[in-house]
Amino acid sequence: MSVRSVDMQVILQKTAEVMKNQHLDSSKARMQQQQLAQQVQQKTELDGRQVNVLEKTNQPQIRDENKRREKEKKNGRKNDSRENRNGNGKGSNGENRIIDIKI
């Protein structure tokens, strides 16, 4: 089967168009892949910064809580008796000791 010269000219023109379309499609796919990778990287960096900021804000509170617990262990029941003397309004079992009387 031989190709006539007129048909060959049409085929060559179509080949150029097909190659151009394929190149555009492949470059679009490559560009979309790069954009997606960049978005994922930005999100990862943002998440990493947010977690680090959260850890920094909670750290001092944890240290203070640990220090308070250590002091309570050292002082034992001394803190309990001081709280009762200060009049915090609580009984030994946590009930309120203050009574309001209306006449």
PDB file of C-alpha atoms in Angstrom:
ATOM      1  CA  MET A   1       0.000   0.000   0.000  1.00  0.00           C
ATOM      2  CA  SER A   2       1.628   3.200  -1.104  1.00  0.00           C
ATOM      3  CA  VAL A   3       0.786   6.689   0.082  1.00  0.00           C
ATOM      4  CA  ARG A   4       0.044   9.316  -2.472  1.00  0.00           C
ATOM      5  CA  SER A   5       1.936  12.601  -2.265  1.00  0.00           C
ATOM      6  CA  VAL A   6      -1.225  14.592  -1.461  1.00  0.00           C
ATOM      7  CA  ASP A   7      -2.059  12.244   1.406  1.00  0.00           C
ATOM      8  CA  MET A   8       1.533  12.455   2.634  1.00  0.00           C
ATOM      9  CA  GLN A   9       1.320  16.251   2.854  1.00  0.00           C
ATOM     10  CA  VAL A  10      -1.871  16.039   4.935  1.00  0.00           C
ATOM     11  CA  ILE A  11      -0.353  13.389   7.199  1.00  0.00           C
ATOM     12  CA  LEU A  12       2.758  15.504   7.835  1.00  0.00           C
ATOM     13  CA  GLN A  13       0.619  18.522   8.775  1.00  0.00           C
ATOM     14  CA  LYS A  14      -1.462  16.392  11.120  1.00  0.00           C
ATOM     15  CA  THR A  15       1.686  14.897  12.631  1.00  0.00           C
ATOM     16  CA  ALA A  16       2.953  18.346  13.549  1.00  0.00           C
ATOM     17  CA  GLU A  17      -0.383  19.196  15.184  1.00  0.00           C
ATOM     18  CA  VAL A  18      -0.469  15.913  17.084  1.00  0.00           C
ATOM     19  CA  MET A  19       3.095  16.417  18.349  1.00  0.00           C
ATOM     20  CA  LYS A  20       2.234  19.941  19.486  1.00  0.00           C
ATOM     21  CA  ASN A  21      -0.873  18.716  21.340  1.00  0.00           C
ATOM     22  CA  GLN A  22       1.044  15.883  22.994  1.00  0.00           C
ATOM     23  CA  HIS A  23       3.773  18.285  24.101  1.00  0.00           C
ATOM     24  CA  LEU A  24       1.166  20.651  25.588  1.00  0.00           C
ATOM     25  CA  ASP A  25      -0.549  17.776  27.409  1.00  0.00           C
ATOM     26  CA  SER A  26       2.695  16.463  28.862  1.00  0.00           C
ATOM     27  CA  SER A  27       3.824  19.940  29.949  1.00  0.00           C
ATOM     28  CA  LYS A  28       0.407  20.552  31.588  1.00  0.00           C
ATOM     29  CA  ALA A  29       0.670  17.294  33.500  1.00  0.00           C
ATOM     30  CA  ARG A  30       4.239  18.101  34.576  1.00  0.00           C
ATOM     31  CA  MET A  31       3.218  21.598  35.693  1.00  0.00           C
ATOM     32  CA  GLN A  32       0.242  20.276  37.678  1.00  0.00           C
ATOM     33  CA  GLN A  33       2.490  17.724  39.368  1.00  0.00           C
ATOM     34  CA  GLN A  34       4.976  20.447  40.328  1.00  0.00           C
ATOM     35  CA  GLN A  35       2.201  22.661  41.703  1.00  0.00           C
ATOM     36  CA  LEU A  36       0.798  19.794  43.742  1.00  0.00           C
ATOM     37  CA  ALA A  37       4.229  18.965  45.145  1.00  0.00           C
ATOM     38  CA  GLN A  38       4.763  22.626  46.051  1.00  0.00           C
ATOM     39  CA  GLN A  39       1.377  22.812  47.812  1.00  0.00           C
ATOM     40  CA  VAL A  40       2.124  19.661  49.794  1.00  0.00           C
ATOM     41  CA  GLN A  41       5.520  21.046  50.819  1.00  0.00           C
ATOM     42  CA  GLN A  42       3.986  24.367  51.924  1.00  0.00           C
ATOM     43  CA  LYS A  43       1.297  22.573  53.929  1.00  0.00           C
ATOM     44  CA  THR A  44       3.910  20.354  55.576  1.00  0.00           C
ATOM     45  CA  GLU A  45       6.015  23.380  56.542  1.00  0.00           C
ATOM     46  CA  LEU A  46       2.958  25.204  57.882  1.00  0.00           C
ATOM     47  CA  ASP A  47       1.861  22.191  59.926  1.00  0.00           C
ATOM     48  CA  GLY A  48       5.375  21.818  61.291  1.00  0.00           C
ATOM     49  CA  ARG A  49       5.463  25.452  62.401  1.00  0.00           C
ATOM     50  CA  GLN A  50       2.020  25.269  63.996  1.00  0.00           C
ATOM     51  CA  VAL A  51       2.920  22.212  66.040  1.00  0.00           C
ATOM     52  CA  ASN A  52       6.181  23.799  67.211  1.00  0.00           C
ATOM     53  CA  VAL A  53       4.368  26.966  68.288  1.00  0.00           C
ATOM     54  CA  LEU A  54       1.821  24.899  70.208  1.00  0.00           C
ATOM     55  CA  GLU A  55       4.536  22.930  71.993  1.00  0.00           C
ATOM     56  CA  LYS A  56       6.337  26.113  73.002  1.00  0.00           C
ATOM     57  CA  THR A  57       3.212  27.603  74.587  1.00  0.00           C
ATOM     58  CA  ASN A  58       2.405  24.468  76.590  1.00  0.00           C
ATOM     59  CA  GLN A  59       5.922  23.767  77.803  1.00  0.00           C
ATOM     60  CA  PRO A  60       6.126  26.415  80.575  1.00  0.00           C
ATOM     61  CA  GLN A  61       2.766  25.360  81.977  1.00  0.00           C
ATOM     62  CA  ILE A  62       3.888  21.759  82.169  1.00  0.00           C
ATOM     63  CA  ARG A  63       7.097  22.761  83.917  1.00  0.00           C
ATOM     64  CA  ASP A  64       5.193  24.933  86.388  1.00  0.00           C
ATOM     65  CA  GLU A  65       2.756  22.093  87.052  1.00  0.00           C
ATOM     66  CA  ASN A  66       5.625  19.664  87.643  1.00  0.00           C
ATOM     67  CA  LYS A  67       7.350  22.115  89.994  1.00  0.00           C
ATOM     68  CA  ARG A  68       4.104  22.601  91.919  1.00  0.00           C
ATOM     69  CA  ARG A  69       3.652  18.844  92.273  1.00  0.00           C
ATOM     70  CA  GLU A  70       7.222  18.402  93.477  1.00  0.00           C
ATOM     71  CA  LYS A  71       6.726  21.117  96.094  1.00  0.00           C
ATOM     72  CA  GLU A  72       3.506  19.483  97.254  1.00  0.00           C
ATOM     73  CA  LYS A  73       5.277  16.152  97.610  1.00  0.00           C
ATOM     74  CA  LYS A  74       8.053  17.757  99.648  1.00  0.00           C
ATOM     75  CA  ASN A  75       5.698  19.702 101.875  1.00  0.00           C
ATOM     76  CA  GLY A  76       3.265  16.825 102.267  1.00  0.00           C
ATOM     77  CA  ARG A  77       0.132  17.801 104.145  1.00  0.00           C
ATOM     78  CA  LYS A  78       1.448  21.201 105.125  1.00  0.00           C
ATOM     79  CA  ASN A  79      -0.302  22.728 102.102  1.00  0.00           C
ATOM     80  CA  ASP A  80      -3.630  21.178 103.099  1.00  0.00           C
ATOM     81  CA  SER A  81      -3.548  22.739 106.546  1.00  0.00           C
ATOM     82  CA  ARG A  82      -2.520  26.112 105.117  1.00  0.00           C
ATOM     83  CA  GLU A  83      -5.436  26.083 102.687  1.00  0.00           C
ATOM     84  CA  ASN A  84      -7.851  25.406 105.541  1.00  0.00           C
ATOM     85  CA  ARG A  85      -6.355  28.285 107.577  1.00  0.00           C
ATOM     86  CA  ASN A  86      -6.613  30.673 104.642  1.00  0.00           C
ATOM     87  CA  GLY A  87     -10.361  30.128 104.575  1.00  0.00           C
ATOM     88  CA  ASN A  88     -10.839  28.892 101.085  1.00  0.00           C
ATOM     89  CA  GLY A  89     -14.348  27.793 102.029  1.00  0.00           C
ATOM     90  CA  LYS A  90     -13.833  24.093 101.479  1.00  0.00           C
ATOM     91  CA  GLY A  91     -14.025  21.293 103.969  1.00  0.00           C
ATOM     92  CA  SER A  92     -11.661  18.344 104.155  1.00  0.00           C
ATOM     93  CA  ASN A  93     -13.737  16.390 101.641  1.00  0.00           C
ATOM     94  CA  GLY A  94     -14.175  19.309  99.220  1.00  0.00           C
ATOM     95  CA  GLU A  95     -17.609  20.471 100.415  1.00  0.00           C
ATOM     96  CA  ASN A  96     -18.354  24.137 100.961  1.00  0.00           C
ATOM     97  CA  ARG A  97     -18.269  25.192 104.616  1.00  0.00           C
ATOM     98  CA  ILE A  98     -19.886  28.599 104.110  1.00  0.00           C
ATOM     99  CA  ILE A  99     -23.576  28.794 104.939  1.00  0.00           C
ATOM    100  CA  ASP A 100     -25.761  31.678 103.793  1.00  0.00           C
ATOM    101  CA  ILE A 101     -28.670  32.453 106.115  1.00  0.00           C
ATOM    102  CA  LYS A 102     -31.439  34.791 104.988  1.00  0.00           C
ATOM    103  CA  ILE A 103     -33.873  36.248 107.493  1.00  0.00           C
TER     104      ILE A 103
END
